[in-house]
Amino acid sequence: MSTEDTGSLDDRLHRLGIAYDVQRIVATGIGMLPLSETTKESLTSRSATAVVVVGETGVALVKGAAEAGRGAATAAKDGAETFQRTRHAHASPSADAPAPPVEDVTTRLERLSALHRDGHLDDAEYAAAKAKVLAGS
């Protein structure tokens, strides 16, 4: 097992840099879902694992490219450095960014119904979320 495969999930996320930011954004989105806290924690944990695996796979690919030829590794490194320099400029939404589309009540109710039917919401969670939608929240 390589060094990247060891350590806590949080340590691995921090070691990968951008993976930590990606997971933070994913966790924020999961936190907004009309789900139980247990379900949100489970989804957050699973998504963190997926982000780490993808990040570590990318690192392994770059290392393999470095062994195959320095040109590919240099290009990958230069691209990563450029991305790191520019990502903070794009971190906050622009005032010119369009507002996300507003879903109509029917669409929101259909989405909630599907979540309930698929077992992602229990009866109480579904009833509470449905009441919010019908109340206009």
Backbone as ProteinMPNN parsed JSONL, in Angstrom:
{"seq_chain_A": "MSTEDTGSLDDRLHRLGIAYDVQRIVATGIGMLPLSETTKESLTSRSATAVVVVGETGVALVKGAAEAGRGAATAAKDGAETFQRTRHAHASPSADAPAPPVEDVTTRLERLSALHRDGHLDDAEYAAAKAKVLAGS", "coords_chain_A": {"N_chain_A": [[0.844, -1.175, 0.0], [0.624, 2.166, -0.905], [1.866, 5.403, 0.206], [-0.156, 7.246, -0.3], [-2.43, 5.75, 0.084], [-2.805, 5.44, 2.748], [-3.672, 6.607, 6.049], [-6.074, 8.847, 7.566], [-9.315, 9.55, 6.133], [-9.814, 12.295, 6.017], [-7.189, 13.309, 6.224], [-6.168, 12.32, 3.834], [-7.789, 13.706, 1.992], [-6.95, 16.365, 2.48], [-4.281, 16.156, 1.73], [-4.493, 15.907, -0.979], [-5.281, 18.391, -1.826], [-7.054, 20.029, -4.003], [-9.054, 18.143, -3.908], [-10.071, 18.299, -1.356], [-11.437, 20.75, -1.449], [-13.355, 20.145, -3.398], [-14.787, 18.106, -2.088], [-15.805, 19.564, 0.065], [-17.604, 21.258, -1.216], [-19.37, 19.37, -2.315], [-20.344, 18.229, 0.065], [-21.673, 20.427, 1.13], [-23.763, 20.686, -0.699], [-25.066, 18.235, -0.26], [-25.868, 18.675, 2.34], [-28.001, 20.384, 1.974], [-30.066, 18.867, 1.074], [-33.331, 17.397, 1.447], [-33.137, 15.351, 3.638], [-32.653, 12.843, 6.205], [-30.419, 13.378, 8.99], [-28.714, 11.24, 9.412], [-28.709, 9.956, 6.919], [-27.622, 12.02, 5.372], [-25.054, 12.184, 6.54], [-24.055, 9.677, 5.839], [-24.08, 9.826, 3.006], [-22.275, 11.957, 2.685], [-19.925, 10.866, 3.734], [-19.531, 8.715, 1.945], [-19.257, 10.114, -0.456], [-16.923, 11.523, 0.08], [-15.07, 9.466, 0.177], [-15.203, 8.62, -2.486], [-14.25, 10.94, -3.801], [-11.626, 11.03, -2.821], [-10.596, 8.623, -3.877], [-10.761, 9.12, -6.64], [-9.063, 11.359, -6.793], [-6.612, 10.254, -5.852], [-6.245, 8.348, -7.805], [-5.812, 9.983, -10.003], [-3.367, 11.125, -9.206], [-1.777, 8.832, -9.24], [-1.883, 8.255, -11.976], [-0.52, 10.461, -13.043], [1.975, 10.015, -11.902], [2.599, 7.642, -13.205], [2.718, 8.588, -15.822], [4.922, 10.188, -15.552], [6.906, 8.304, -15.237], [6.749, 7.098, -17.703], [7.393, 9.111, -19.461], [8.851, 12.251, -19.229], [7.698, 14.505, -20.404], [4.85, 14.324, -20.477], [4.277, 14.293, -17.743], [5.247, 16.769, -16.957], [3.547, 18.463, -18.381], [1.113, 17.787, -17.159], [1.638, 18.612, -14.533], [2.106, 21.365, -14.917], [-0.437, 22.099, -15.819], [-1.964, 21.518, -13.527], [-0.86, 23.339, -11.711], [-1.545, 25.785, -12.905], [-4.321, 25.593, -12.746], [-4.642, 25.611, -9.931], [-3.781, 28.222, -9.381], [-5.768, 29.762, -10.6], [-8.206, 28.923, -9.57], [-9.143, 30.137, -7.242], [-9.983, 32.596, -8.105], [-12.314, 31.975, -9.309], [-13.849, 31.005, -7.303], [-15.869, 32.315, -5.821], [-19.244, 33.093, -6.583], [-20.024, 35.012, -9.438], [-21.371, 38.325, -9.769], [-22.669, 38.575, -12.105], [-23.561, 36.097, -12.706], [-26.127, 33.896, -13.698], [-29.206, 33.326, -11.947], [-30.036, 30.212, -10.396], [-32.312, 27.974, -12.082], [-35.757, 28.092, -11.171], [-37.594, 25.551, -9.784], [-40.801, 24.279, -10.572], [-43.688, 23.647, -8.506], [-44.838, 21.149, -9.023], [-42.733, 19.697, -10.236], [-40.908, 19.62, -8.114], [-42.388, 18.159, -6.233], [-42.657, 15.734, -7.615], [-39.98, 14.949, -7.688], [-39.457, 14.63, -4.938], [-41.265, 12.581, -4.416], [-40.135, 10.505, -5.905], [-37.705, 10.182, -4.517], [-38.716, 9.292, -2.086], [-40.078, 6.954, -2.866], [-37.899, 5.446, -3.761], [-36.664, 4.903, -1.411], [-34.995, 6.741, -0.171], [-36.008, 8.671, 1.427], [-37.758, 8.568, 4.463], [-41.155, 7.982, 5.642], [-41.873, 10.114, 7.372], [-39.922, 12.083, 6.788], [-40.498, 12.519, 4.11], [-43.133, 13.516, 4.284], [-42.679, 15.899, 5.711], [-40.956, 17.319, 3.964], [-42.611, 17.523, 1.739], [-44.657, 19.099, 2.779], [-43.257, 21.488, 3.142], [-42.702, 22.171, 0.471], [-45.288, 22.543, -0.532], [-46.021, 24.672, 1.032], [-44.588, 26.632, -0.06], [-41.919, 27.009, 0.55]], "CA_chain_A": [[0.0, 0.0, 0.0], [1.456, 3.354, -0.997], [1.616, 6.44, 1.206], [-1.433, 7.886, -0.58], [-3.523, 4.876, 0.492], [-2.844, 5.34, 4.197], [-4.1, 7.811, 6.748], [-7.519, 9.048, 7.644], [-9.93, 10.113, 4.937], [-9.603, 13.738, 6.052], [-5.78, 13.536, 5.887], [-6.01, 12.051, 2.409], [-8.403, 14.829, 1.277], [-6.074, 17.527, 2.611], [-3.059, 15.894, 0.986], [-4.78, 16.057, -2.4], [-5.537, 19.804, -2.137], [-8.315, 20.341, -4.659], [-10.054, 17.159, -3.493], [-10.701, 18.823, -0.141], [-12.396, 21.768, -1.877], [-14.454, 19.457, -4.091], [-15.604, 17.427, -1.089], [-16.504, 20.588, 0.849], [-18.726, 21.702, -2.044], [-20.314, 18.247, -2.375], [-20.961, 18.113, 1.389], [-22.612, 21.542, 1.256], [-24.95, 20.316, -1.473], [-25.754, 17.154, 0.453], [-26.485, 19.284, 3.521], [-29.235, 21.087, 1.593], [-31.093, 17.908, 0.665], [-34.342, 17.124, 2.478], [-32.883, 13.987, 4.107], [-32.303, 12.735, 7.62], [-29.001, 13.647, 9.261], [-27.99, 9.983, 9.234], [-28.539, 9.768, 5.484], [-26.674, 13.039, 4.913], [-23.717, 11.786, 6.981], [-23.66, 8.533, 5.03], [-23.76, 10.322, 1.665], [-21.069, 12.775, 2.776], [-18.805, 9.951, 3.911], [-19.318, 7.972, 0.696], [-18.742, 11.018, -1.486], [-15.528, 11.82, 0.429], [-14.29, 8.312, -0.261], [-15.13, 8.668, -3.954], [-13.371, 12.044, -4.188], [-10.252, 10.617, -2.53], [-10.195, 7.586, -4.837], [-10.539, 9.778, -7.928], [-7.848, 12.169, -6.657], [-5.436, 9.384, -5.762], [-6.079, 7.735, -9.12], [-5.169, 11.012, -10.819], [-1.964, 11.205, -8.792], [-1.11, 7.627, -9.747], [-1.741, 8.398, -13.423], [0.558, 11.42, -13.288], [3.233, 9.331, -11.586], [2.849, 6.707, -14.305], [3.14, 9.383, -16.972], [6.294, 10.64, -15.275], [7.794, 7.179, -15.511], [6.714, 6.824, -19.136], [8.044, 10.213, -20.174], [8.772, 13.483, -18.45], [6.878, 15.513, -21.08], [3.461, 14.225, -20.027], [4.216, 14.677, -16.333], [5.442, 18.219, -16.901], [2.308, 19.083, -18.845], [0.102, 17.594, -16.112], [2.006, 19.463, -13.4], [1.844, 22.754, -15.316], [-1.893, 22.279, -15.828], [-2.443, 21.539, -12.14], [-0.442, 24.609, -11.099], [-2.385, 26.835, -13.486], [-5.645, 25.446, -12.151], [-4.568, 26.059, -8.535], [-3.667, 29.685, -9.363], [-6.985, 30.415, -11.072], [-9.439, 28.423, -8.946], [-9.647, 31.078, -6.245], [-10.668, 33.675, -8.823], [-13.639, 31.479, -9.675], [-14.447, 30.366, -6.13], [-17.122, 32.962, -5.428], [-20.073, 33.329, -7.759], [-20.0, 36.357, -9.998], [-22.637, 39.047, -9.704], [-23.297, 38.413, -13.407], [-24.0, 34.713, -12.874], [-27.585, 33.784, -13.661], [-29.768, 32.596, -10.813], [-30.436, 28.869, -10.807], [-33.722, 27.924, -12.454], [-36.681, 27.768, -10.094], [-38.44, 24.419, -10.142], [-42.187, 24.471, -10.193], [-44.132, 22.792, -7.4], [-45.053, 19.787, -9.524], [-41.432, 19.066, -10.417], [-40.34, 19.367, -6.793], [-43.152, 17.069, -5.626], [-42.295, 14.506, -8.308], [-38.63, 14.58, -7.241], [-39.601, 14.117, -3.572], [-41.951, 11.294, -4.504], [-39.145, 9.525, -6.378], [-36.792, 9.927, -3.405], [-39.463, 8.494, -1.107], [-40.318, 5.643, -3.488], [-36.615, 4.736, -3.844], [-36.178, 4.608, -0.07], [-34.054, 7.74, 0.32], [-36.736, 9.441, 2.438], [-38.777, 7.778, 5.154], [-42.475, 8.612, 5.549], [-41.88, 11.398, 8.084], [-39.103, 13.028, 6.008], [-41.255, 12.836, 2.901], [-44.259, 14.371, 4.657], [-42.156, 17.219, 6.083], [-40.46, 17.972, 2.759], [-43.78, 17.82, 0.9], [-45.334, 20.242, 3.39], [-42.447, 22.678, 2.821], [-42.905, 22.518, -0.938], [-46.642, 23.049, -0.671], [-46.09, 25.959, 1.723], [-43.832, 27.605, -0.842], [-40.568, 27.176, 1.068]], "C_chain_A": [[0.891, 1.24, 0.0], [1.073, 4.353, 0.079], [0.253, 7.088, 0.991], [-2.617, 7.064, -0.077], [-3.659, 4.777, 1.999], [-3.275, 6.665, 4.797], [-5.603, 7.933, 6.747], [-8.024, 9.676, 6.35], [-9.692, 11.613, 4.878], [-8.157, 14.079, 5.698], [-5.553, 13.355, 4.389], [-6.615, 13.177, 1.578], [-7.49, 16.045, 1.31], [-4.808, 17.359, 1.78], [-3.272, 16.121, -0.509], [-5.139, 17.491, -2.791], [-6.923, 20.056, -2.696], [-9.418, 19.368, -4.239], [-10.779, 17.636, -2.242], [-11.766, 19.855, -0.508], [-13.602, 21.137, -2.564], [-15.374, 18.8, -3.067], [-16.394, 18.423, -0.249], [-17.74, 21.075, 0.087], [-19.793, 20.614, -2.123], [-21.069, 18.122, -1.049], [-21.978, 19.227, 1.613], [-23.905, 21.232, 0.505], [-25.75, 19.225, -0.795], [-26.479, 17.711, 1.666], [-27.788, 19.984, 3.225], [-30.367, 20.14, 1.203], [-32.084, 17.653, 1.799], [-34.259, 15.677, 2.967], [-32.596, 14.004, 5.598], [-30.807, 12.989, 7.789], [-28.164, 12.39, 9.066], [-27.707, 9.736, 7.757], [-27.533, 10.766, 4.929], [-25.245, 12.664, 5.303], [-23.193, 10.623, 6.145], [-23.258, 8.971, 3.62], [-22.476, 11.135, 1.66], [-19.834, 11.893, 2.903], [-18.487, 9.207, 2.611], [-18.765, 8.874, -0.393], [-17.293, 11.388, -1.198], [-14.627, 10.686, -0.029], [-14.122, 8.332, -1.776], [-14.187, 9.768, -4.428], [-11.912, 11.671, -3.954], [-9.769, 9.59, -3.558], [-9.91, 8.214, -6.2], [-9.254, 10.612, -7.878], [-6.594, 11.324, -6.631], [-5.183, 8.657, -7.078], [-5.395, 8.722, -10.069], [-3.693, 11.146, -10.493], [-1.188, 10.009, -9.34], [-0.9, 7.714, -11.257], [-0.612, 9.365, -13.777], [1.91, 10.778, -12.997], [3.592, 8.334, -12.682], [3.314, 7.434, -15.552], [4.566, 9.865, -16.794], [7.284, 9.526, -15.567], [7.874, 6.898, -17.009], [7.438, 7.91, -19.932], [7.817, 11.511, -19.433], [7.87, 14.535, -19.096], [5.437, 15.508, -20.593], [3.322, 14.672, -18.587], [4.371, 16.18, -16.185], [4.172, 18.939, -17.328], [1.213, 18.956, -17.789], [0.383, 18.499, -14.924], [1.725, 20.926, -13.72], [0.338, 23.046, -15.319], [-2.457, 22.365, -14.426], [-2.078, 22.849, -11.464], [-1.27, 25.776, -11.62], [-3.781, 26.794, -12.885], [-5.657, 25.963, -10.724], [-4.524, 27.588, -8.458], [-4.992, 30.356, -9.706], [-8.243, 30.003, -10.33], [-10.006, 29.38, -7.919], [-10.374, 32.248, -6.899], [-12.093, 33.275, -9.178], [-14.395, 30.888, -8.495], [-15.76, 30.996, -5.727], [-17.931, 33.27, -6.678], [-20.03, 34.795, -8.17], [-21.369, 37.0, -9.858], [-23.398, 38.884, -11.014], [-23.843, 37.008, -13.622], [-25.519, 34.641, -12.792], [-28.04, 32.989, -12.445], [-30.152, 31.203, -11.289], [-31.923, 28.838, -11.145], [-34.584, 27.509, -11.261], [-37.574, 26.635, -10.57], [-39.88, 24.722, -9.746], [-42.568, 23.421, -9.14], [-44.29, 21.347, -7.853], [-43.732, 19.04, -9.67], [-40.817, 18.711, -9.074], [-41.066, 18.206, -6.107], [-42.824, 15.723, -6.29], [-40.921, 14.011, -7.857], [-38.692, 13.996, -5.829], [-40.255, 12.736, -3.574], [-40.986, 10.192, -4.943], [-38.157, 9.181, -5.27], [-37.45, 9.029, -2.354], [-39.659, 7.069, -1.618], [-39.039, 4.803, -3.513], [-35.986, 4.486, -2.479], [-35.183, 5.599, 0.496], [-34.684, 8.65, 1.373], [-37.714, 8.497, 3.13], [-40.095, 8.556, 5.098], [-42.507, 9.992, 6.202], [-41.082, 12.458, 7.317], [-39.849, 13.478, 4.756], [-42.401, 13.8, 3.22], [-43.783, 15.785, 4.993], [-41.682, 17.99, 4.858], [-41.619, 18.376, 1.85], [-44.524, 19.034, 1.454], [-44.579, 21.545, 3.105], [-42.683, 23.133, 1.377], [-44.286, 23.143, -1.133], [-46.832, 24.415, 0.007], [-45.303, 27.033, 0.986], [-42.425, 27.849, -0.34], [-39.556, 26.545, 0.173]], "O_chain_A": [[1.808, 1.348, 0.814], [0.077, 4.173, 0.78], [-0.428, 7.443, 1.953], [-3.692, 7.613, 0.163], [-4.555, 4.087, 2.485], [-3.245, 7.706, 4.14], [-6.308, 7.224, 6.029], [-7.259, 10.255, 5.579], [-9.401, 12.153, 3.811], [-7.912, 15.03, 4.956], [-4.839, 14.135, 3.758], [-6.035, 13.575, 0.568], [-7.276, 16.688, 0.282], [-4.321, 18.324, 1.19], [-2.337, 16.485, -1.222], [-5.286, 17.779, -3.979], [-7.869, 20.273, -1.938], [-10.593, 19.737, -4.219], [-11.977, 17.397, -2.091], [-12.864, 19.844, 0.048], [-14.738, 21.551, -2.335], [-16.595, 18.918, -3.16], [-17.539, 18.15, 0.114], [-18.798, 21.279, 0.682], [-20.985, 20.901, -2.011], [-22.285, 17.931, -1.039], [-23.027, 18.999, 2.216], [-25.001, 21.481, 1.006], [-26.979, 19.282, -0.759], [-27.582, 17.271, 1.988], [-28.607, 20.168, 4.125], [-31.505, 20.575, 1.024], [-31.716, 17.691, 2.973], [-35.172, 14.881, 2.749], [-32.328, 15.056, 6.178], [-30.029, 12.834, 6.848], [-27.026, 12.468, 8.604], [-26.598, 9.352, 7.387], [-26.686, 10.408, 4.11], [-24.326, 12.806, 4.496], [-22.016, 10.594, 5.785], [-22.226, 8.543, 3.101], [-21.672, 11.019, 0.734], [-18.817, 12.142, 2.255], [-17.325, 9.083, 2.225], [-17.904, 8.459, -1.169], [-16.506, 11.551, -2.13], [-13.543, 10.924, -0.562], [-13.029, 8.089, -2.289], [-13.406, 9.556, -5.355], [-11.055, 11.959, -4.79], [-8.645, 9.689, -4.051], [-8.918, 7.87, -6.843], [-8.451, 10.575, -8.811], [-5.616, 11.638, -7.309], [-4.035, 8.38, -7.426], [-4.511, 8.346, -10.84], [-2.861, 11.268, -11.392], [-0.075, 10.16, -9.844], [0.14, 7.295, -11.764], [0.16, 9.114, -14.702], [2.87, 10.966, -13.743], [4.761, 8.2, -13.045], [4.2, 6.956, -16.261], [5.331, 9.944, -17.756], [8.374, 9.774, -16.083], [8.923, 6.51, -17.524], [8.031, 7.626, -20.973], [6.688, 11.823, -19.052], [7.327, 15.383, -18.388], [4.865, 16.565, -20.325], [2.36, 15.356, -18.238], [3.689, 16.795, -15.365], [3.77, 19.918, -16.7], [0.468, 19.907, -17.549], [-0.541, 19.092, -14.367], [1.17, 21.649, -12.892], [-0.099, 24.108, -14.876], [-3.331, 23.189, -14.156], [-2.885, 23.414, -10.726], [-1.653, 26.658, -10.851], [-4.355, 27.832, -12.555], [-6.58, 26.679, -10.335], [-5.148, 28.186, -7.582], [-5.307, 31.413, -9.158], [-9.265, 30.679, -10.451], [-11.222, 29.438, -7.734], [-11.283, 32.825, -6.303], [-12.97, 34.126, -9.329], [-15.475, 30.325, -8.673], [-16.684, 30.287, -5.327], [-17.378, 33.659, -7.707], [-20.004, 35.692, -7.327], [-22.393, 36.318, -9.832], [-24.62, 39.033, -11.049], [-24.52, 36.754, -14.619], [-26.128, 35.256, -11.916], [-27.34, 32.091, -11.977], [-30.547, 31.022, -12.441], [-32.708, 29.587, -10.565], [-34.18, 26.677, -10.449], [-38.225, 26.731, -11.61], [-40.138, 25.343, -8.714], [-41.851, 22.443, -8.927], [-43.911, 20.424, -7.131], [-43.625, 17.88, -9.272], [-40.265, 17.623, -8.91], [-40.429, 17.365, -5.472], [-42.726, 14.7, -5.613], [-40.716, 12.812, -7.667], [-38.054, 12.981, -5.551], [-39.851, 11.843, -2.83], [-41.02, 9.081, -4.413], [-37.806, 8.014, -5.097], [-36.818, 8.125, -1.808], [-39.432, 6.101, -0.892], [-39.088, 3.589, -3.311], [-34.896, 3.92, -2.393], [-34.581, 5.339, 1.537], [-33.974, 9.321, 2.123], [-38.413, 7.723, 2.475], [-40.14, 9.664, 4.564], [-43.093, 10.928, 5.659], [-41.52, 13.603, 7.208], [-39.835, 14.654, 4.392], [-42.61, 14.781, 2.507], [-44.42, 16.762, 4.598], [-41.97, 19.179, 4.723], [-41.601, 19.457, 1.261], [-44.969, 19.895, 0.695], [-45.195, 22.581, 2.856], [-42.841, 24.323, 1.105], [-44.426, 24.154, -1.822], [-47.687, 25.206, -0.392], [-45.343, 28.205, 1.36], [-41.786, 28.812, -0.765], [-38.36, 26.593, 0.462]]}, "name": "protein", "num_of_chains": 1, "seq": "MSTEDTGSLDDRLHRLGIAYDVQRIVATGIGMLPLSETTKESLTSRSATAVVVVGETGVALVKGAAEAGRGAATAAKDGAETFQRTRHAHASPSADAPAPPVEDVTTRLERLSALHRDGHLDDAEYAAAKAKVLAGS"}
